[in-house]
Amino acid sequence: MKLFGREIIHLSAIDSTNNFAAMLISDQLCQNGTAILADSQSYGKGQRGNSWHSEPGKNLLLSFVFKPDNLSVARQPELTWITSICIVKTLGKFNIEAQIKWPNDIFVKTKKIAGILIENQLMGEFISNSIIGIGLNVNQQNFGEFNATSIHSEIHHEISIDLVFRELCDQMNLFFDKLNTNEIDQLKSEYESQLFQKNEVCEYEDQNGKFQGKIIGIKESGFLIVEVGNKTREYGIKEIHYCSK
Ligand code: BTN
């Protein structure tokens, strides 16, 4: 039986689908693969403690509950890779060429179209529950000060949020199967091939200031590898900042 989307909980309004998922997990009220969707969130959570803003009823706001089998904490980056790839593939089905801005922002050219917030619960050194939160801009067209885009803005017509959701579930069901196989190298290569600014010399900033470098890939640990001159540097989350071109 298909995993992702086999149980769907659709809410009109909630604080955050990730918080709601955490509550269902703690009350043992959801299955592996449950999808929690909301039309609007009053406290949508983004990465790095930011909030996630979305016009009510316009976008895909969802959290998948995933209960992995024997997935060690060290393999957490794989969840990020697969989810990012699945969003890029979903957008591809709507003729949108998206890229992954490391570690898990989904961009169309220089604008963000989707974000991912994965919150894991651990049992010893294993991930017992993973809440995979996804915000994907579907029909919103006005983003105020944010440098963002949506499917509608890219393809110039409205699209059913449910259709996008079903396509995403299909991709998740296809790709998450690979977690239990030895196709991880293939997934890593696929993620790397979709990296934003890969193999381009661009400006970045780290704790020592601005520099010109070239993203060449990632480590198994999820760290970003940047070539600077004839050396390489490795960065964890928050250790490198992209300067706009
Ligand atoms: C980011 O900052 O890029 C991550 C954004 C993640 C937003 C989604 S919307 C659905 C789910 N529920 C939340 O509270 N956040 C995630």
mmCIF file of C-alpha atoms and ligand atoms in Angstrom, residues 15-19 36 41 43-48 50-52 60-63 104-105 112 114-117 119 132-136, ligand 1:
data_model
loop_
_atom_site.group_PDB
_atom_site.id
_atom_site.type_symbol
_atom_site.label_atom_id
_atom_site.label_comp_id
_atom_site.label_asym_id
_atom_site.label_seq_id
_atom_site.Cartn_x
_atom_site.Cartn_y
_atom_site.Cartn_z
ATOM 1 C CA ASP A 15 -1.323 27.318 14.042
ATOM 2 C CA SER A 16 1.177 25.081 12.249
ATOM 3 C CA THR A 17 0.717 21.726 10.498
ATOM 4 C CA ASN A 18 4.082 20.655 11.960
ATOM 5 C CA ASN A 19 2.833 21.386 15.498
ATOM 6 C CA ILE A 36 -1.797 16.999 7.367
ATOM 7 C CA GLN A 41 -1.655 28.735 9.335
ATOM 8 C CA TYR A 43 1.939 30.448 13.142
ATOM 9 C CA GLY A 44 3.585 28.763 10.154
ATOM 10 C CA LYS A 45 7.127 27.843 11.117
ATOM 11 C CA GLY A 46 10.096 28.340 8.825
ATOM 12 C CA GLN A 47 13.742 27.415 9.121
ATOM 13 C CA ARG A 48 16.090 29.099 11.585
ATOM 14 C CA ASN A 50 11.590 32.292 11.025
ATOM 15 C CA SER A 51 7.872 32.293 10.296
ATOM 16 C CA TRP A 52 6.299 31.030 7.082
ATOM 17 C CA LEU A 60 0.142 23.924 -0.321
ATOM 18 C CA LEU A 61 0.851 23.853 3.420
ATOM 19 C CA LEU A 62 1.439 20.373 4.686
ATOM 20 C CA SER A 63 3.274 18.057 7.012
ATOM 21 C CA ASN A 104 16.610 22.736 1.391
ATOM 22 C CA ASP A 105 15.154 25.819 -0.238
ATOM 23 C CA LYS A 112 11.990 30.840 -3.704
ATOM 24 C CA ALA A 114 9.048 26.197 -1.634
ATOM 25 C CA GLY A 115 10.584 25.617 1.763
ATOM 26 C CA ILE A 116 11.046 22.546 3.922
ATOM 27 C CA LEU A 117 11.101 22.245 7.689
ATOM 28 C CA GLU A 119 11.547 18.188 12.660
ATOM 29 C CA ILE A 132 8.311 16.720 7.067
ATOM 30 C CA GLY A 133 6.808 20.190 6.732
ATOM 31 C CA ILE A 134 6.478 21.629 3.243
ATOM 32 C CA GLY A 135 5.267 25.031 2.140
ATOM 33 C CA LEU A 136 4.882 25.197 -1.647
HETATM 34 C C1 BTN B 1 11.485 27.540 5.246
HETATM 35 O O1 BTN B 1 11.726 28.419 6.075
HETATM 36 O O2 BTN B 1 11.895 27.607 4.097
HETATM 37 C C2 BTN B 1 10.669 26.340 5.659
HETATM 38 C C3 BTN B 1 9.212 26.607 5.515
HETATM 39 C C4 BTN B 1 8.341 25.445 5.888
HETATM 40 C C5 BTN B 1 6.897 25.863 5.926
HETATM 41 C C6 BTN B 1 5.968 24.707 6.087
HETATM 42 S S1 BTN B 1 4.296 25.184 5.816
HETATM 43 C C7 BTN B 1 3.745 23.651 6.399
HETATM 44 C C8 BTN B 1 4.627 23.254 7.559
HETATM 45 N N1 BTN B 1 4.102 23.768 8.807
HETATM 46 C C9 BTN B 1 4.874 24.708 9.339
HETATM 47 O O3 BTN B 1 4.639 25.342 10.390
HETATM 48 N N2 BTN B 1 5.949 24.902 8.562
HETATM 49 C C10 BTN B 1 5.963 24.001 7.420
#
